[in-house]
Amino acid sequence: MTCERTRPGRRETKRLDRREAIIGVAHAYFLQHGYAATTMSGIAATIGGSKATLWSYFPSKEALFEAVLDRATAHFRERIISVLVPEADLETTLRSFCRHFLEKVTSPEAIALHRLIVAEAGRVPEIGEMFYQRGPNTMIRLLGDFIELGMARGKLRPDDPRKVAKLLLALCLQGDHQQVLLGRIDRVDAARIAATADTAVDFLLRAYAP
């Protein structure tokens, strides 16, 4: 017997669309006001609905912020998974990963979110943990798994793959990302991103040559 995937009904589709709209408004509101100064009442007023309606979708400000982070990181996580193909050439894949990573973390949207997290994490450590698990830690895990495969194939000298992943990410972030984060430059162009990615990968391959 063939089973067909159940499609959401009109009511459920409408609810999902409404939920996405709320997350979009909340994302902008958090960036504008900061986490601590954001209230569910303020978001409800911006959306134009009642606070009760907002609470029916998200039981707390923390849950709403989690949803904002989930949406902000989900697409990039999927892109990275598609780049880190286990059977692909190690060097080519690492260069592609680093370029995608730098394009993301130096984008205006990512910089704004990063500034929010840094500004608020001292007062509200929970949001720092939420961001770390969905952002940096996910990148370390995915990249570490790919590097571990490279070590198993003899392409890299054996070591703790997550430590190596952290090193590569740090090499990517050591230059222009900090400049953008501090507002010293507005954006990094594609040529500089490619150059930084190549330098980071070249350093890593020399350091971990088998």
Coordinates of C-alpha atoms in Angstrom, one line a residue:
M1 CA 0.0 0.0 0.0
T2 CA 1.5 3.4 -1.0
C3 CA 1.6 6.0 1.7
E4 CA 1.3 9.6 0.6
R5 CA 3.0 12.3 2.6
T6 CA 0.4 14.2 4.5
R7 CA 0.3 17.8 3.4
P8 CA -0.6 20.5 5.9
G9 CA -4.2 21.7 5.7
R10 CA -5.1 25.3 4.9
R11 CA -5.4 26.2 8.6
E12 CA -2.0 24.7 9.5
T13 CA -0.4 26.4 6.5
K14 CA -1.8 29.7 7.6
R15 CA -0.5 29.1 11.1
L16 CA 3.0 28.2 9.9
D17 CA 3.0 31.4 7.7
R18 CA 1.9 33.4 10.7
R19 CA 4.7 31.9 12.8
E20 CA 7.3 32.7 10.2
A21 CA 6.0 36.3 10.0
I22 CA 6.3 36.6 13.8
I23 CA 9.9 35.3 13.7
G24 CA 10.8 37.9 11.0
V25 CA 9.3 40.8 13.0
A26 CA 11.0 39.5 16.2
H27 CA 14.4 39.2 14.5
A28 CA 14.3 42.9 13.4
Y29 CA 13.0 43.9 16.9
F30 CA 15.7 42.1 18.8
L31 CA 18.4 43.7 16.6
Q32 CA 16.9 47.1 17.0
H33 CA 16.2 47.0 20.8
G34 CA 18.6 44.3 22.1
Y35 CA 17.5 41.2 23.9
A36 CA 17.1 42.6 27.4
A37 CA 15.0 45.6 26.3
T38 CA 12.7 43.5 24.0
T39 CA 9.4 42.5 25.5
M40 CA 6.7 40.2 24.2
S41 CA 4.3 43.2 24.5
G42 CA 6.5 45.3 22.3
I43 CA 6.7 42.6 19.6
A44 CA 2.9 42.0 19.8
A45 CA 2.3 45.7 19.3
T46 CA 4.7 45.8 16.3
I47 CA 3.0 42.8 14.7
G48 CA -0.4 44.3 15.3
G49 CA -1.9 41.4 17.2
S50 CA -2.6 40.6 20.8
K51 CA -0.1 39.4 23.3
A52 CA -2.2 36.3 23.9
T53 CA -1.9 35.5 20.2
L54 CA 1.9 35.8 20.3
W55 CA 2.1 33.6 23.4
S56 CA 0.0 31.0 21.6
Y57 CA 3.0 30.6 19.2
F58 CA 5.9 31.2 21.6
P59 CA 5.5 30.6 25.4
S60 CA 8.4 33.0 26.3
K61 CA 10.8 35.6 25.0
E62 CA 13.5 33.0 25.2
A63 CA 11.6 30.6 23.0
L64 CA 11.0 33.3 20.5
F65 CA 14.7 34.2 20.4
E66 CA 15.6 30.5 20.0
A67 CA 13.3 30.4 16.9
V68 CA 15.0 33.6 15.6
L69 CA 18.4 31.9 15.9
D70 CA 17.1 28.6 14.4
R71 CA 15.9 30.4 11.3
A72 CA 19.1 32.6 11.1
T73 CA 21.3 29.5 11.1
A74 CA 19.3 26.8 9.4
H75 CA 19.9 27.8 5.8
F76 CA 23.6 28.2 6.3
R77 CA 23.9 24.9 8.1
E78 CA 22.3 23.2 5.1
R79 CA 24.6 24.9 2.8
I80 CA 27.7 23.9 4.8
I81 CA 26.5 20.3 4.8
S82 CA 26.2 20.4 1.0
V83 CA 29.7 21.7 0.8
L84 CA 31.4 19.2 3.1
V85 CA 30.9 16.1 0.9
P86 CA 32.7 13.2 2.5
E87 CA 34.1 11.8 -0.8
A88 CA 35.2 15.2 -2.2
D89 CA 38.8 16.4 -2.6
L90 CA 40.1 17.6 0.8
E91 CA 41.8 20.8 -0.2
T92 CA 39.2 22.0 -2.7
T93 CA 36.4 21.4 -0.2
L94 CA 38.2 23.2 2.7
R95 CA 38.7 26.2 0.4
S96 CA 35.1 26.2 -0.5
F97 CA 34.0 25.8 3.1
C98 CA 36.2 28.7 4.2
R99 CA 34.8 31.0 1.5
H100 CA 31.2 30.2 2.3
F101 CA 31.9 30.6 6.0
L102 CA 33.5 34.0 5.6
E103 CA 30.8 35.2 3.2
K104 CA 28.2 34.4 5.9
V105 CA 30.0 35.7 9.0
T106 CA 30.9 39.0 7.4
S107 CA 27.4 39.7 6.0
P108 CA 25.5 42.6 7.5
E109 CA 22.9 40.3 8.9
A110 CA 25.4 38.0 10.7
I111 CA 27.5 41.0 12.0
A112 CA 24.3 42.6 13.5
L113 CA 23.4 39.4 15.2
H114 CA 26.9 38.8 16.5
R115 CA 27.0 42.3 18.0
L116 CA 23.7 41.7 19.7
I117 CA 24.9 38.4 21.2
V118 CA 28.2 39.9 22.4
A119 CA 26.4 43.0 23.9
E120 CA 23.9 40.9 25.8
A121 CA 25.6 37.7 26.7
G122 CA 27.2 39.1 29.8
R123 CA 23.8 40.0 31.3
V124 CA 21.9 37.0 29.8
P125 CA 24.3 34.1 29.4
E126 CA 21.6 31.9 28.1
I127 CA 21.5 33.7 24.7
G128 CA 25.3 33.3 24.4
E129 CA 24.9 29.5 24.9
M130 CA 22.0 29.4 22.4
F131 CA 24.0 31.1 19.8
Y132 CA 27.1 29.1 20.4
Q133 CA 25.3 25.8 20.1
R134 CA 23.6 26.8 16.8
G135 CA 26.5 28.7 15.3
P136 CA 30.2 28.1 16.3
N137 CA 29.7 24.7 17.8
T138 CA 27.8 23.4 14.8
M139 CA 30.5 24.6 12.5
I140 CA 33.2 23.0 14.6
R141 CA 31.3 19.7 14.6
L142 CA 30.6 19.6 10.9
L143 CA 34.0 20.7 9.9
G144 CA 35.6 18.4 12.5
D145 CA 33.8 15.4 11.0
F146 CA 35.1 16.2 7.5
I147 CA 38.6 16.8 8.8
E148 CA 38.5 13.4 10.6
L149 CA 37.7 11.7 7.4
G150 CA 40.7 13.4 5.8
M151 CA 42.9 12.2 8.6
A152 CA 41.5 8.6 8.1
R153 CA 42.4 8.8 4.4
G154 CA 45.9 9.9 5.2
K155 CA 45.5 13.4 3.8
L156 CA 46.2 15.1 7.1
R157 CA 48.4 14.2 10.1
P158 CA 46.3 12.6 12.9
D159 CA 45.2 14.9 15.7
D160 CA 42.0 15.9 17.5
P161 CA 39.8 16.9 14.5
R162 CA 37.8 19.4 16.4
K163 CA 40.9 21.1 17.6
V164 CA 42.0 21.4 13.9
A165 CA 38.6 22.6 12.9
K166 CA 38.8 25.4 15.6
L167 CA 42.2 26.4 14.3
L168 CA 40.9 26.7 10.7
L169 CA 38.0 28.8 11.8
A170 CA 40.2 31.0 13.9
L171 CA 42.5 31.5 10.9
C172 CA 39.5 32.6 8.8
L173 CA 38.3 35.1 11.4
Q174 CA 41.7 36.6 12.3
G175 CA 41.5 39.5 9.7
D176 CA 38.6 41.2 8.1
H177 CA 35.9 39.7 10.2
Q178 CA 37.1 41.7 13.2
Q179 CA 37.4 44.8 11.2
V180 CA 33.8 44.6 10.1
L181 CA 32.6 43.6 13.6
L182 CA 34.3 46.8 15.0
G183 CA 32.9 49.0 12.2
R184 CA 36.3 49.8 10.8
I185 CA 35.2 48.6 7.3
D186 CA 31.7 48.1 6.0
R187 CA 32.0 44.9 4.1
V188 CA 34.6 42.5 2.7
D189 CA 34.7 41.9 -1.0
A190 CA 34.8 38.5 -2.7
A191 CA 38.5 38.8 -3.6
R192 CA 39.6 39.4 0.0
I193 CA 37.3 36.6 1.2
A194 CA 39.0 34.3 -1.3
A195 CA 42.4 35.4 -0.3
T196 CA 41.8 34.9 3.4
A197 CA 40.3 31.5 2.8
D198 CA 43.2 30.4 0.7
T199 CA 45.7 31.7 3.3
A200 CA 43.9 29.8 6.1
V201 CA 43.8 26.5 4.2
D202 CA 47.4 26.8 3.0
F203 CA 48.5 27.3 6.6
L204 CA 46.5 24.4 7.8
L205 CA 47.7 22.0 5.1
R206 CA 51.3 22.9 5.8
A207 CA 50.8 22.5 9.6
Y208 CA 49.1 19.1 9.2
A209 CA 50.9 17.6 6.2
P210 CA 51.1 13.8 6.6

